[in-house]
């Protein structure tokens, strides 16, 4: 009889050896933590963030784990929900292409909330993240392409299971409790791309963390679930992935090098959906080549991409800043008009500018036939005088192939803090995160506490 997928994941969690994690891999994980936290700091003032904090405060006694932006204490599930929602509110947090989603914001809020309650060593938290990331990407490789195309939001519908695995590792749960926690998570998993462009998209990221902690907490008390919850006839794969075979990928769990190196983490340069970023890289290159180019000179823009590259871009004519984050038309128009795409690009007023709305229909987007990989984008700008500018982009800046330097990442953090939490010293926070393999997790919280 085939060993159930949950059993294989539990075996990986309980047999994981931190000695197999390289110093470079720890640094990648620490960078991901820094990026997640600064994106939450930048997102603190967003309506979704304010409302989820208001909700959490109304749920009962405080205590447990801190809200990164305010320092107040909430029960750990609520703290993770709040921090995860804030971390994804601007859609500026890191990405994994094999996941087609955002792994770090689905795991670190839960890990930090849990780690705070046990006064965890920083290295233990990063080990747990590596475990969760491995589970995320192995599941994604087995099922994500059709799963995502059908409308599931893989940041919550897949990465939730990675969050469970990460938290189970941090607590060193026994095998049976790991299996039960995964099944309890299946009882809660959801997340729809229909919610993109609304407050519920970042909520889905926050919920991935909260449900992971709930699953772990119940499993520790003896709450059970089906050992076949992932791959049984009526289990997760059957319902969420048309019965995709999980076994081959689950058998690869823990193969060296780990997925944190092979799958990689991609740091966003622009605060909107990653599906726009290749096109924006090309457009920024063209603006550098033609510094006098203005929106008024452009007749039309044609974007051609690889198959399924634009699936998350569901708004052709956005009317709000959140909708603009999922619109190629707006990304291109804003870049041409403003010569940049930054945090302020996604105010509602910026999207509703008359010159923006008038130009949106002049941007066309088309996907090529399969295959889906390798990924690429081609930009064709036709000027009113008939001149045509063309740029093709294969390698994406910020990807694992062309990663941002530590200095560039810290600069992003400085910008995020200035936007949302100016009292936090981003450089000091980066030092705390980057030194985490040799420090207590509490060093990160100390760096988040503004100096008097």
Short mmCIF file of C-alpha atoms in Angstrom, two decimals:
data_model
loop_
_atom_site.label_atom_id
_atom_site.label_comp_id
_atom_site.label_asym_id
_atom_site.label_seq_id
_atom_site.Cartn_x
_atom_site.Cartn_y
_atom_site.Cartn_z
CA UNK A 1 0.00 0.00 0.00
CA UNK A 2 1.26 3.48 -0.89
CA UNK A 3 2.35 5.58 2.08
CA UNK A 4 -0.04 8.57 2.48
CA UNK A 5 1.32 12.01 1.57
CA UNK A 6 0.68 13.32 5.09
CA UNK A 7 2.83 10.53 6.49
CA UNK A 8 5.67 11.40 4.11
CA UNK A 9 5.50 15.06 5.08
CA UNK A 10 5.46 14.16 8.78
CA UNK A 11 8.50 11.93 8.31
CA UNK A 12 10.33 14.80 6.62
CA UNK A 13 9.42 17.22 9.41
CA UNK A 14 10.52 14.91 12.21
CA UNK A 15 13.72 13.71 10.52
CA UNK A 16 14.89 17.11 9.23
CA UNK A 17 18.55 17.84 9.99
CA UNK A 18 19.55 21.47 10.27
CA UNK A 19 23.14 20.51 9.46
CA UNK A 20 22.00 20.14 5.85
CA UNK A 21 21.08 23.84 5.63
CA UNK A 22 23.95 25.89 4.20
CA UNK A 23 24.93 29.36 5.34
CA UNK A 24 23.79 30.75 1.99
CA UNK A 25 20.38 29.14 2.44
CA UNK A 26 20.07 30.61 5.92
CA UNK A 27 20.83 34.02 4.44
CA UNK A 28 18.15 33.60 1.77
CA UNK A 29 15.65 32.76 4.53
CA UNK A 30 16.77 35.74 6.63
CA UNK A 31 16.37 38.05 3.64
CA UNK A 32 12.86 36.69 3.16
CA UNK A 33 12.05 37.45 6.80
CA UNK A 34 13.29 41.02 6.45
CA UNK A 35 11.30 41.55 3.27
CA UNK A 36 8.14 40.16 4.87
CA UNK A 37 8.40 42.37 7.93
CA UNK A 38 9.17 45.61 6.08
CA UNK A 39 6.29 44.97 3.68
CA UNK A 40 4.03 44.64 6.72
CA UNK A 41 5.37 47.91 8.12
CA UNK A 42 4.64 49.62 4.80
CA UNK A 43 1.16 48.10 4.70
CA UNK A 44 0.16 49.13 8.20
CA UNK A 45 -1.98 52.07 7.09
CA UNK A 46 -3.91 50.20 4.41
CA UNK A 47 -7.66 49.85 5.05
CA UNK A 48 -7.40 46.05 5.19
CA UNK A 49 -4.72 46.34 7.87
CA UNK A 50 -6.63 48.83 9.98
CA UNK A 51 -9.82 46.81 9.84
CA UNK A 52 -8.23 43.47 10.69
CA UNK A 53 -6.55 45.09 13.72
CA UNK A 54 -9.90 46.51 14.81
CA UNK A 55 -11.44 43.07 14.45
CA UNK A 56 -8.64 41.37 16.40
CA UNK A 57 -8.82 43.86 19.27
CA UNK A 58 -12.50 43.08 19.69
CA UNK A 59 -12.03 39.34 20.12
CA UNK A 60 -11.13 39.22 23.77
CA UNK A 61 -8.16 39.42 26.15
CA UNK A 62 -4.76 40.43 24.81
CA UNK A 63 -1.49 38.60 25.28
CA UNK A 64 0.55 36.05 23.40
CA UNK A 65 2.40 37.56 20.46
CA UNK A 66 3.09 41.05 19.20
CA UNK A 67 1.70 42.98 16.28
CA UNK A 68 4.83 43.98 14.37
CA UNK A 69 3.68 47.51 13.66
CA UNK A 70 2.37 48.55 17.08
CA UNK A 71 4.00 46.24 19.61
CA UNK A 72 0.63 45.41 21.17
CA UNK A 73 0.05 41.82 22.26
CA UNK A 74 -2.69 39.61 20.83
CA UNK A 75 -3.48 35.89 21.08
CA UNK A 76 -1.09 34.14 18.71
CA UNK A 77 -3.65 33.20 16.04
CA UNK A 78 -4.89 36.78 15.88
CA UNK A 79 -1.38 38.24 15.88
CA UNK A 80 -0.48 35.98 12.96
CA UNK A 81 -3.69 36.92 11.12
CA UNK A 82 -2.97 40.63 11.58
CA UNK A 83 0.71 40.47 10.64
CA UNK A 84 0.02 38.24 7.65
CA UNK A 85 -2.71 40.53 6.37
CA UNK A 86 -0.49 43.59 6.79
CA UNK A 87 2.40 41.81 5.11
CA UNK A 88 0.34 41.15 1.99
CA UNK A 89 -1.76 44.33 1.98
CA UNK A 90 0.45 46.07 -0.61
CA UNK A 91 1.25 42.95 -2.65
CA UNK A 92 4.92 43.88 -2.28
CA UNK A 93 6.12 40.77 -0.42
CA UNK A 94 8.27 38.05 -1.92
CA UNK A 95 7.22 35.43 -4.46
CA UNK A 96 8.13 31.92 -5.51
CA UNK A 97 7.47 31.17 -9.17
CA UNK A 98 7.06 27.39 -8.67
CA UNK A 99 4.40 28.15 -6.03
CA UNK A 100 2.73 30.86 -8.14
CA UNK A 101 2.33 32.67 -4.86
CA UNK A 102 3.86 34.25 -1.79
CA UNK A 103 5.48 31.72 0.55
CA UNK A 104 7.01 33.94 3.22
CA UNK A 105 3.93 35.94 4.17
CA UNK A 106 2.03 32.66 4.54
CA UNK A 107 4.57 31.29 7.05
CA UNK A 108 6.64 33.91 8.88
CA UNK A 109 3.76 35.60 10.76
CA UNK A 110 2.82 32.22 12.25
CA UNK A 111 6.43 31.27 12.93
CA UNK A 112 7.25 34.56 14.65
CA UNK A 113 4.09 34.46 16.75
CA UNK A 114 4.83 30.92 17.82
CA UNK A 115 8.56 31.57 18.22
CA UNK A 116 7.90 34.54 20.46
CA UNK A 117 5.85 32.43 22.86
CA UNK A 118 8.68 29.87 23.28
CA UNK A 119 11.57 32.37 23.17
CA UNK A 120 12.96 30.56 20.13
CA UNK A 121 16.46 30.71 18.80
CA UNK A 122 16.67 32.52 15.46
CA UNK A 123 18.24 29.49 13.81
CA UNK A 124 15.30 27.32 14.88
CA UNK A 125 12.87 29.72 13.21
CA UNK A 126 14.88 29.73 9.98
CA UNK A 127 15.12 25.92 10.05
CA UNK A 128 11.34 25.77 10.37
CA UNK A 129 10.95 28.16 7.45
CA UNK A 130 13.20 25.97 5.28
CA UNK A 131 11.01 22.96 6.17
CA UNK A 132 7.80 24.82 5.35
CA UNK A 133 9.23 26.16 2.12
CA UNK A 134 10.22 22.66 1.06
CA UNK A 135 6.69 21.36 1.64
CA UNK A 136 5.15 24.37 -0.15
CA UNK A 137 7.18 23.93 -3.29
CA UNK A 138 6.95 20.15 -3.47
CA UNK A 139 3.15 20.38 -3.26
CA UNK A 140 3.15 23.17 -5.83
CA UNK A 141 5.27 21.22 -8.27
CA UNK A 142 2.74 18.39 -8.07
CA UNK A 143 -0.41 20.44 -8.64
CA UNK A 144 -0.17 24.22 -8.92
CA UNK A 145 -0.50 24.95 -12.65
CA UNK A 146 -4.10 23.84 -13.19
CA UNK A 147 -4.99 24.53 -9.55
CA UNK A 148 -4.03 28.20 -9.90
CA UNK A 149 -5.54 28.55 -13.38
CA UNK A 150 -8.89 27.39 -12.01
CA UNK A 151 -8.96 30.24 -9.52
CA UNK A 152 -7.31 29.01 -6.32
CA UNK A 153 -5.05 31.47 -4.51
CA UNK A 154 -2.02 29.27 -3.90
CA UNK A 155 -0.63 31.58 -1.21
CA UNK A 156 -3.44 30.32 0.99
CA UNK A 157 -4.60 27.12 -0.71
CA UNK A 158 -1.13 25.51 -0.84
CA UNK A 159 1.23 27.52 1.36
CA UNK A 160 -1.04 27.00 4.38
CA UNK A 161 0.24 23.43 4.46
CA UNK A 162 3.80 24.74 4.38
CA UNK A 163 2.95 26.93 7.36
CA UNK A 164 1.66 23.88 9.25
CA UNK A 165 4.87 21.98 8.46
CA UNK A 166 7.00 24.95 9.56
CA UNK A 167 5.21 25.36 12.87
CA UNK A 168 5.30 21.63 13.51
CA UNK A 169 9.06 21.68 13.00
CA UNK A 170 9.53 24.67 15.31
CA UNK A 171 7.71 22.80 18.09
CA UNK A 172 9.29 19.43 17.22
CA UNK A 173 5.89 17.76 17.15
CA UNK A 174 5.86 13.96 17.04
CA UNK A 175 4.98 12.20 13.81
CA UNK A 176 1.34 11.48 14.63
CA UNK A 177 0.59 15.07 15.63
CA UNK A 178 2.16 16.31 12.39
CA UNK A 179 -0.16 14.04 10.39
CA UNK A 180 -3.19 15.24 12.34
CA UNK A 181 -2.22 18.91 11.99
CA UNK A 182 -2.03 18.55 8.19
CA UNK A 183 -5.50 16.99 8.11
CA UNK A 184 -6.92 19.67 10.39
CA UNK A 185 -5.50 22.26 7.99
CA UNK A 186 -7.27 20.59 5.07
CA UNK A 187 -10.50 21.10 7.02
CA UNK A 188 -9.94 24.87 6.74
CA UNK A 189 -8.03 25.62 3.52
CA UNK A 190 -9.55 27.96 0.96
CA UNK A 191 -8.61 31.12 -0.93
CA UNK A 192 -9.89 32.41 -4.27
CA UNK A 193 -8.33 34.59 -6.93
CA UNK A 194 -11.74 36.20 -7.34
CA UNK A 195 -10.80 38.19 -4.23
CA UNK A 196 -7.78 39.77 -5.96
CA UNK A 197 -8.06 43.54 -5.92
CA UNK A 198 -9.99 43.52 -2.63
CA UNK A 199 -9.11 43.44 1.07
CA UNK A 200 -9.84 39.73 1.12
CA UNK A 201 -6.71 38.86 -0.86
CA UNK A 202 -4.32 39.90 1.94
CA UNK A 203 -6.76 38.42 4.46
CA UNK A 204 -6.30 35.06 2.73
CA UNK A 205 -2.55 35.32 3.39
CA UNK A 206 -3.19 36.18 7.04
CA UNK A 207 -5.62 33.31 7.34
CA UNK A 208 -2.97 30.86 6.09
CA UNK A 209 -0.99 31.67 9.22
CA UNK A 210 -3.93 31.62 11.61
CA UNK A 211 -5.21 28.27 10.40
CA UNK A 212 -1.72 26.78 10.67
CA UNK A 213 -1.47 27.78 14.32
CA UNK A 214 -5.00 26.53 14.98
CA UNK A 215 -4.15 23.20 13.35
CA UNK A 216 -0.99 22.81 15.40
CA UNK A 217 -2.71 23.79 18.64
CA UNK A 218 -5.53 21.30 18.16
CA UNK A 219 -3.18 18.49 17.13
CA UNK A 220 -1.10 19.01 20.27
CA UNK A 221 -4.23 18.50 22.37
CA UNK A 222 -5.00 15.19 20.66
CA UNK A 223 -7.45 16.39 17.98
CA UNK A 224 -7.29 13.97 15.08
CA UNK A 225 -7.91 13.92 11.33
CA UNK A 226 -7.76 11.46 8.48
CA UNK A 227 -4.24 10.29 7.62
CA UNK A 228 -5.46 10.34 4.00
CA UNK A 229 -6.68 13.97 4.16
CA UNK A 230 -4.20 15.02 1.47
CA UNK A 231 -4.44 12.20 -1.06
CA UNK A 232 -7.46 10.06 -0.20
CA UNK A 233 -10.31 9.48 -2.64
CA UNK A 234 -12.15 12.45 -1.15
CA UNK A 235 -9.11 14.35 0.06
CA UNK A 236 -7.29 17.55 -0.76
CA UNK A 237 -5.76 16.45 -4.07
CA UNK A 238 -9.02 14.96 -5.33
CA UNK A 239 -10.96 18.12 -4.54
CA UNK A 240 -8.38 20.86 -5.13
CA UNK A 241 -6.23 19.38 -7.89
CA UNK A 242 -8.31 16.87 -9.89
CA UNK A 243 -6.57 13.99 -8.17
CA UNK A 244 -3.02 15.06 -9.04
CA UNK A 245 -0.48 12.49 -7.83
CA UNK A 246 1.40 13.95 -4.87
CA UNK A 247 3.59 10.91 -4.20
CA UNK A 248 6.47 11.56 -6.59
CA UNK A 249 7.08 15.03 -5.18
CA UNK A 250 6.56 13.94 -1.58
CA UNK A 251 9.22 11.29 -2.12
CA UNK A 252 11.63 14.10 -3.01
CA UNK A 253 11.12 16.01 0.25
CA UNK A 254 14.48 16.83 1.74
CA UNK A 255 16.50 16.11 -1.39
CA UNK A 256 19.60 18.28 -1.43
CA UNK A 257 19.95 21.09 -2.18
CA UNK A 258 16.72 22.23 -0.55
CA UNK A 259 14.00 24.03 -2.50
CA UNK A 260 14.95 27.32 -0.87
CA UNK A 261 17.96 27.15 -3.21
CA UNK A 262 16.60 25.30 -6.24
CA UNK A 263 13.12 26.85 -6.31
CA UNK A 264 14.30 30.14 -4.91
CA UNK A 265 12.71 33.26 -3.51
CA UNK A 266 12.04 36.32 -5.63
CA UNK A 267 12.02 39.80 -4.10
CA UNK A 268 9.62 42.27 -5.65
CA UNK A 269 10.86 45.63 -6.92
CA UNK A 270 7.39 47.02 -7.59
CA UNK A 271 4.40 46.92 -5.19
CA UNK A 272 1.92 45.10 -7.42
CA UNK A 273 1.24 41.69 -8.88
CA UNK A 274 4.38 39.87 -9.97
CA UNK A 275 2.80 39.05 -13.34
CA UNK A 276 3.46 42.66 -14.39
CA UNK A 277 7.12 42.78 -13.41
CA UNK A 278 8.84 41.51 -16.56
CA UNK A 279 6.89 44.03 -18.60
CA UNK A 280 7.74 46.79 -16.14
CA UNK A 281 11.43 45.88 -16.25
CA UNK A 282 11.34 46.24 -20.03
CA UNK A 283 9.43 49.49 -19.86
CA UNK A 284 11.88 50.95 -17.34
CA UNK A 285 14.74 49.95 -19.66
CA UNK A 286 13.05 51.72 -22.57
CA UNK A 287 12.42 54.83 -20.48
CA UNK A 288 16.12 54.86 -19.61
CA UNK A 289 17.01 54.55 -23.31
CA UNK A 290 14.49 57.24 -24.30
CA UNK A 291 14.37 59.60 -21.30
CA UNK A 292 12.14 62.11 -23.07
CA UNK A 293 9.42 59.57 -23.86
CA UNK A 294 6.03 60.68 -22.54
CA UNK A 295 2.58 59.14 -22.41
CA UNK A 296 1.25 61.75 -24.82
CA UNK A 297 3.64 60.48 -27.52
CA UNK A 298 2.41 56.89 -27.31
CA UNK A 299 -0.35 55.63 -29.58
CA UNK A 300 -0.62 52.10 -28.21
CA UNK A 301 1.24 49.43 -26.22
CA UNK A 302 1.12 45.72 -26.95
CA UNK A 303 2.28 43.19 -24.36
CA UNK A 304 2.89 39.57 -25.35
CA UNK A 305 3.80 37.02 -22.67
CA UNK A 306 4.24 33.31 -22.19
CA UNK A 307 1.20 31.08 -21.69
CA UNK A 308 -0.73 31.70 -18.44
CA UNK A 309 1.60 34.51 -17.38
CA UNK A 310 -1.23 37.00 -16.96
CA UNK A 311 -3.78 34.79 -15.18
CA UNK A 312 -3.87 36.96 -12.01
CA UNK A 313 -4.34 40.22 -13.93
CA UNK A 314 -8.10 40.36 -13.81
CA UNK A 315 -8.72 44.12 -14.18
CA UNK A 316 -8.52 45.74 -17.62
CA UNK A 317 -9.99 49.04 -16.40
CA UNK A 318 -9.26 49.34 -12.66
CA UNK A 319 -11.10 51.89 -10.57
CA UNK A 320 -9.25 51.54 -7.27
CA UNK A 321 -5.66 51.23 -6.15
CA UNK A 322 -6.18 47.60 -5.15
CA UNK A 323 -7.62 46.77 -8.55
CA UNK A 324 -4.68 48.58 -10.15
CA UNK A 325 -2.32 46.08 -8.53
CA UNK A 326 -3.83 43.39 -10.77
CA UNK A 327 -3.92 45.31 -14.03
CA UNK A 328 -1.26 45.23 -16.73
CA UNK A 329 -3.03 48.14 -18.37
CA UNK A 330 -2.59 50.30 -15.29
CA UNK A 331 0.98 49.19 -14.63
CA UNK A 332 2.05 50.21 -18.13
CA UNK A 333 0.08 53.46 -18.11
CA UNK A 334 1.35 54.57 -14.69
CA UNK A 335 4.95 53.78 -15.63
CA UNK A 336 4.72 55.79 -18.85
CA UNK A 337 3.04 58.72 -17.13
CA UNK A 338 5.06 58.85 -13.91
CA UNK A 339 8.36 57.27 -15.05
CA UNK A 340 8.12 54.94 -12.07
CA UNK A 341 5.82 52.54 -10.25
CA UNK A 342 6.01 52.91 -6.48
CA UNK A 343 3.97 52.76 -3.31
CA UNK A 344 2.14 55.99 -4.11
CA UNK A 345 1.09 54.66 -7.51
CA UNK A 346 -1.74 52.73 -5.90
CA UNK A 347 -3.74 55.44 -4.24
CA UNK A 348 -7.27 55.42 -5.62
CA UNK A 349 -6.75 58.96 -6.88
CA UNK A 350 -3.72 57.92 -8.90
CA UNK A 351 -5.72 55.22 -10.69
CA UNK A 352 -8.63 57.57 -11.41
CA UNK A 353 -6.58 60.31 -13.08
CA UNK A 354 -8.38 61.22 -16.35
CA UNK A 355 -5.26 60.73 -18.46
CA UNK A 356 -4.81 57.27 -16.96
CA UNK A 357 -8.37 56.16 -17.55
CA UNK A 358 -8.27 57.49 -21.11
CA UNK A 359 -5.16 55.46 -21.97
CA UNK A 360 -6.03 52.07 -20.42
CA UNK A 361 -7.80 50.83 -23.55
CA UNK A 362 -4.66 51.53 -25.60
CA UNK A 363 -2.79 48.76 -23.76
CA UNK A 364 -3.44 45.27 -25.11
CA UNK A 365 -2.26 42.06 -23.46
CA UNK A 366 -1.94 38.69 -25.14
CA UNK A 367 -0.53 35.33 -24.14
CA UNK A 368 1.37 32.99 -26.46
CA UNK A 369 0.48 29.33 -26.90
CA UNK A 370 1.89 26.74 -24.46
CA UNK A 371 4.35 25.91 -23.00
CA UNK A 372 4.21 27.90 -19.81
CA UNK A 373 7.96 27.82 -19.29
CA UNK A 374 10.36 29.48 -19.74
CA UNK A 375 8.71 32.75 -18.78
CA UNK A 376 9.19 35.88 -20.84
CA UNK A 377 7.48 39.10 -21.92
CA UNK A 378 7.72 41.23 -25.04
CA UNK A 379 6.79 44.90 -25.08
CA UNK A 380 5.92 46.75 -28.29
CA UNK A 381 5.27 50.50 -28.07
CA UNK A 382 3.97 52.30 -31.13
CA UNK A 383 4.43 56.05 -31.02
CA UNK A 384 2.09 58.56 -32.64
CA UNK A 385 4.76 59.40 -35.23
CA UNK A 386 4.84 55.73 -36.30
CA UNK A 387 8.10 54.78 -34.59
CA UNK A 388 8.05 51.39 -32.86
CA UNK A 389 10.02 50.49 -29.71
CA UNK A 390 10.43 46.80 -28.87
CA UNK A 391 11.89 45.13 -25.80
CA UNK A 392 11.90 41.46 -24.81
CA UNK A 393 12.53 40.44 -21.20
CA UNK A 394 13.57 36.93 -20.23
CA UNK A 395 15.47 37.33 -16.98
CA UNK A 396 13.59 39.20 -14.28
CA UNK A 397 15.46 41.44 -11.87
CA UNK A 398 14.75 40.30 -8.33
CA UNK A 399 14.38 36.66 -9.38
CA UNK A 400 16.67 33.96 -8.04
CA UNK A 401 18.67 34.21 -11.26
CA UNK A 402 19.13 37.98 -10.89
CA UNK A 403 18.61 38.60 -7.16
CA UNK A 404 18.57 41.99 -5.57
CA UNK A 405 21.75 42.65 -3.62
CA UNK A 406 21.54 42.99 0.15
CA UNK A 407 22.02 46.73 -0.33
CA UNK A 408 19.11 46.91 -2.78
CA UNK A 409 16.92 44.90 -0.41
CA UNK A 410 17.77 47.17 2.51
CA UNK A 411 16.99 50.20 0.33
CA UNK A 412 13.56 48.69 -0.32
CA UNK A 413 13.18 48.28 3.44
CA UNK A 414 14.12 51.91 4.06
CA UNK A 415 11.45 52.99 1.57
CA UNK A 416 8.86 50.69 3.17
CA UNK A 417 9.59 52.00 6.67
CA UNK A 418 9.49 55.60 5.53
CA UNK A 419 6.09 54.94 3.95
CA UNK A 420 4.46 53.11 6.85
CA UNK A 421 6.56 53.06 10.02
CA UNK A 422 9.19 55.81 9.92
CA UNK A 423 10.30 55.28 13.53
CA UNK A 424 11.77 51.86 12.66
CA UNK A 425 15.40 51.80 11.56
CA UNK A 426 15.36 49.53 8.49
CA UNK A 427 19.13 49.07 8.47
CA UNK A 428 19.11 47.92 12.11
CA UNK A 429 16.22 45.58 11.37
CA UNK A 430 18.16 44.13 8.44
CA UNK A 431 21.17 43.51 10.67
CA UNK A 432 18.97 41.71 13.17
CA UNK A 433 17.40 39.52 10.51
CA UNK A 434 20.66 38.76 8.71
CA UNK A 435 22.37 37.74 11.97
CA UNK A 436 19.45 35.60 13.11
CA UNK A 437 21.27 32.25 12.71
CA UNK A 438 23.39 33.21 15.73
CA UNK A 439 20.83 35.24 17.72
CA UNK A 440 17.57 34.83 19.57
CA UNK A 441 14.39 35.63 17.65
CA UNK A 442 13.83 38.38 20.20
CA UNK A 443 16.58 40.41 18.49
CA UNK A 444 14.19 41.01 15.59
CA UNK A 445 11.48 42.27 17.93
CA UNK A 446 14.01 44.55 19.62
CA UNK A 447 14.84 46.08 16.24
CA UNK A 448 11.12 46.67 15.64
CA UNK A 449 10.79 48.67 18.85
CA UNK A 450 11.29 52.38 18.10
CA UNK A 451 13.97 54.01 20.20
CA UNK A 452 12.71 56.71 22.62
#
